[in-house]
Amino acid sequence: MIPLVLVGSVMGGVASVVEAGAITAMVALFTGVFVYRTIKWKDCTGAFRRAFRNSAMVFIIIAASGPFSWLLTSLGAIGDLETWLLGLANSLYYLF
């Protein structure tokens, strides 16, 4: 049933790939909790907390990248980095 929901919603134009993944996750959670009764709510809360923590870490990295790039640009470090990297291409050490 889950592959049918995933592929059917994407191929039918009902949802994008990300939305179809979210719908599939909700269907899997519903099936595990209410149909098969193999997942308990205590397990779900722990999984939600871990998922929230991981998402927050990624969000913090993305949020910090803006000020960090502004700082590197205002200090002129980007030009120095470019000069250093181009200097590597002419030496014995090649940049792959």
PDB file of C-alpha atoms in Angstrom:
ATOM      1  CA  MET A   1       0.000   0.000   0.000  1.00  0.00           C
ATOM      2  CA  ILE A   2       2.806   2.419   0.847  1.00  0.00           C
ATOM      3  CA  PRO A   3       4.601   2.169  -2.534  1.00  0.00           C
ATOM      4  CA  LEU A   4       1.239   2.691  -4.214  1.00  0.00           C
ATOM      5  CA  VAL A   5       0.649   5.881  -2.217  1.00  0.00           C
ATOM      6  CA  LEU A   6       4.163   7.135  -2.954  1.00  0.00           C
ATOM      7  CA  VAL A   7       4.306   6.415  -6.671  1.00  0.00           C
ATOM      8  CA  GLY A   8       0.622   7.123  -7.290  1.00  0.00           C
ATOM      9  CA  SER A   9       0.687  10.565  -5.736  1.00  0.00           C
ATOM     10  CA  VAL A  10       3.820  11.598  -7.640  1.00  0.00           C
ATOM     11  CA  MET A  11       2.830  10.132 -10.992  1.00  0.00           C
ATOM     12  CA  GLY A  12      -0.738  11.366 -10.644  1.00  0.00           C
ATOM     13  CA  GLY A  13       0.469  14.908 -10.121  1.00  0.00           C
ATOM     14  CA  VAL A  14      -1.211  15.153  -6.738  1.00  0.00           C
ATOM     15  CA  ALA A  15       1.979  15.838  -4.797  1.00  0.00           C
ATOM     16  CA  SER A  16       5.654  16.578  -5.314  1.00  0.00           C
ATOM     17  CA  VAL A  17       8.331  14.104  -4.291  1.00  0.00           C
ATOM     18  CA  VAL A  18       8.858  15.755  -0.885  1.00  0.00           C
ATOM     19  CA  GLU A  19       5.134  15.921  -0.185  1.00  0.00           C
ATOM     20  CA  ALA A  20       4.724  12.294  -1.266  1.00  0.00           C
ATOM     21  CA  GLY A  21       7.488  11.289   1.145  1.00  0.00           C
ATOM     22  CA  ALA A  22       5.725  13.102   3.986  1.00  0.00           C
ATOM     23  CA  ILE A  23       2.395  11.499   3.089  1.00  0.00           C
ATOM     24  CA  THR A  24       4.058   8.086   2.945  1.00  0.00           C
ATOM     25  CA  ALA A  25       5.636   8.628   6.364  1.00  0.00           C
ATOM     26  CA  MET A  26       2.240   9.569   7.807  1.00  0.00           C
ATOM     27  CA  VAL A  27       0.617   6.489   6.242  1.00  0.00           C
ATOM     28  CA  ALA A  28       3.381   4.269   7.656  1.00  0.00           C
ATOM     29  CA  LEU A  29       2.980   5.828  11.111  1.00  0.00           C
ATOM     30  CA  PHE A  30      -0.801   5.433  10.987  1.00  0.00           C
ATOM     31  CA  THR A  31      -0.479   1.816   9.849  1.00  0.00           C
ATOM     32  CA  GLY A  32       2.044   0.948  12.550  1.00  0.00           C
ATOM     33  CA  VAL A  33       0.116   2.629  15.371  1.00  0.00           C
ATOM     34  CA  PHE A  34      -3.515   1.881  14.553  1.00  0.00           C
ATOM     35  CA  VAL A  35      -3.625  -1.092  12.166  1.00  0.00           C
ATOM     36  CA  TYR A  36      -0.813  -3.403  13.272  1.00  0.00           C
ATOM     37  CA  ARG A  37      -0.389  -1.884  16.760  1.00  0.00           C
ATOM     38  CA  THR A  38       3.359  -2.530  16.711  1.00  0.00           C
ATOM     39  CA  ILE A  39       4.381   1.071  17.419  1.00  0.00           C
ATOM     40  CA  LYS A  40       3.614   2.666  20.784  1.00  0.00           C
ATOM     41  CA  TRP A  41       3.157   6.393  21.346  1.00  0.00           C
ATOM     42  CA  LYS A  42       6.174   6.438  23.685  1.00  0.00           C
ATOM     43  CA  ASP A  43       8.322   5.245  20.789  1.00  0.00           C
ATOM     44  CA  CYS A  44       6.872   7.958  18.564  1.00  0.00           C
ATOM     45  CA  THR A  45       7.647  10.780  20.978  1.00  0.00           C
ATOM     46  CA  GLY A  46      11.289   9.696  21.237  1.00  0.00           C
ATOM     47  CA  ALA A  47      11.572   9.469  17.456  1.00  0.00           C
ATOM     48  CA  PHE A  48       9.959  12.886  17.039  1.00  0.00           C
ATOM     49  CA  ARG A  49      12.385  14.414  19.528  1.00  0.00           C
ATOM     50  CA  ARG A  50      15.391  12.942  17.724  1.00  0.00           C
ATOM     51  CA  ALA A  51      14.059  14.101  14.349  1.00  0.00           C
ATOM     52  CA  PHE A  52      13.433  17.592  15.736  1.00  0.00           C
ATOM     53  CA  ARG A  53      16.945  17.742  17.187  1.00  0.00           C
ATOM     54  CA  ASN A  54      18.543  16.665  13.901  1.00  0.00           C
ATOM     55  CA  SER A  55      16.456  19.151  11.918  1.00  0.00           C
ATOM     56  CA  ALA A  56      17.367  21.921  14.353  1.00  0.00           C
ATOM     57  CA  MET A  57      21.077  21.185  13.946  1.00  0.00           C
ATOM     58  CA  VAL A  58      20.807  21.469  10.168  1.00  0.00           C
ATOM     59  CA  PHE A  59      18.769  24.672  10.507  1.00  0.00           C
ATOM     60  CA  ILE A  60      21.376  26.232  12.805  1.00  0.00           C
ATOM     61  CA  ILE A  61      24.132  25.436  10.301  1.00  0.00           C
ATOM     62  CA  ILE A  62      22.116  27.017   7.486  1.00  0.00           C
ATOM     63  CA  ALA A  63      21.255  30.055   9.619  1.00  0.00           C
ATOM     64  CA  ALA A  64      24.908  30.576  10.585  1.00  0.00           C
ATOM     65  CA  SER A  65      26.127  30.342   6.994  1.00  0.00           C
ATOM     66  CA  GLY A  66      24.752  33.793   6.088  1.00  0.00           C
ATOM     67  CA  PRO A  67      26.637  35.791   8.729  1.00  0.00           C
ATOM     68  CA  PHE A  68      29.733  33.634   8.210  1.00  0.00           C
ATOM     69  CA  SER A  69      29.790  34.316   4.466  1.00  0.00           C
ATOM     70  CA  TRP A  70      29.246  38.035   5.126  1.00  0.00           C
ATOM     71  CA  LEU A  71      32.172  38.012   7.566  1.00  0.00           C
ATOM     72  CA  LEU A  72      34.486  36.241   5.117  1.00  0.00           C
ATOM     73  CA  THR A  73      33.527  38.651   2.352  1.00  0.00           C
ATOM     74  CA  SER A  74      33.929  41.796   4.453  1.00  0.00           C
ATOM     75  CA  LEU A  75      37.341  40.693   5.745  1.00  0.00           C
ATOM     76  CA  GLY A  76      38.560  39.912   2.236  1.00  0.00           C
ATOM     77  CA  ALA A  77      39.233  36.284   3.042  1.00  0.00           C
ATOM     78  CA  ILE A  78      37.524  35.120  -0.151  1.00  0.00           C
ATOM     79  CA  GLY A  79      40.190  36.769  -2.317  1.00  0.00           C
ATOM     80  CA  ASP A  80      42.964  35.283  -0.204  1.00  0.00           C
ATOM     81  CA  LEU A  81      41.379  31.841  -0.454  1.00  0.00           C
ATOM     82  CA  GLU A  82      41.059  32.206  -4.213  1.00  0.00           C
ATOM     83  CA  THR A  83      44.717  33.198  -4.543  1.00  0.00           C
ATOM     84  CA  TRP A  84      45.805  30.272  -2.389  1.00  0.00           C
ATOM     85  CA  LEU A  85      43.709  27.754  -4.349  1.00  0.00           C
ATOM     86  CA  LEU A  86      44.926  29.042  -7.715  1.00  0.00           C
ATOM     87  CA  GLY A  87      48.492  28.841  -6.436  1.00  0.00           C
ATOM     88  CA  LEU A  88      47.976  25.168  -5.648  1.00  0.00           C
ATOM     89  CA  ALA A  89      47.137  24.415  -9.279  1.00  0.00           C
ATOM     90  CA  ASN A  90      50.580  25.583 -10.417  1.00  0.00           C
ATOM     91  CA  SER A  91      52.545  23.620  -7.842  1.00  0.00           C
ATOM     92  CA  LEU A  92      53.277  19.954  -7.283  1.00  0.00           C
ATOM     93  CA  TYR A  93      50.039  19.571  -5.337  1.00  0.00           C
ATOM     94  CA  TYR A  94      47.030  19.543  -7.615  1.00  0.00           C
ATOM     95  CA  LEU A  95      43.532  20.460  -6.581  1.00  0.00           C
ATOM     96  CA  PHE A  96      41.154  17.639  -7.436  1.00  0.00           C
TER      97      PHE A  96
END
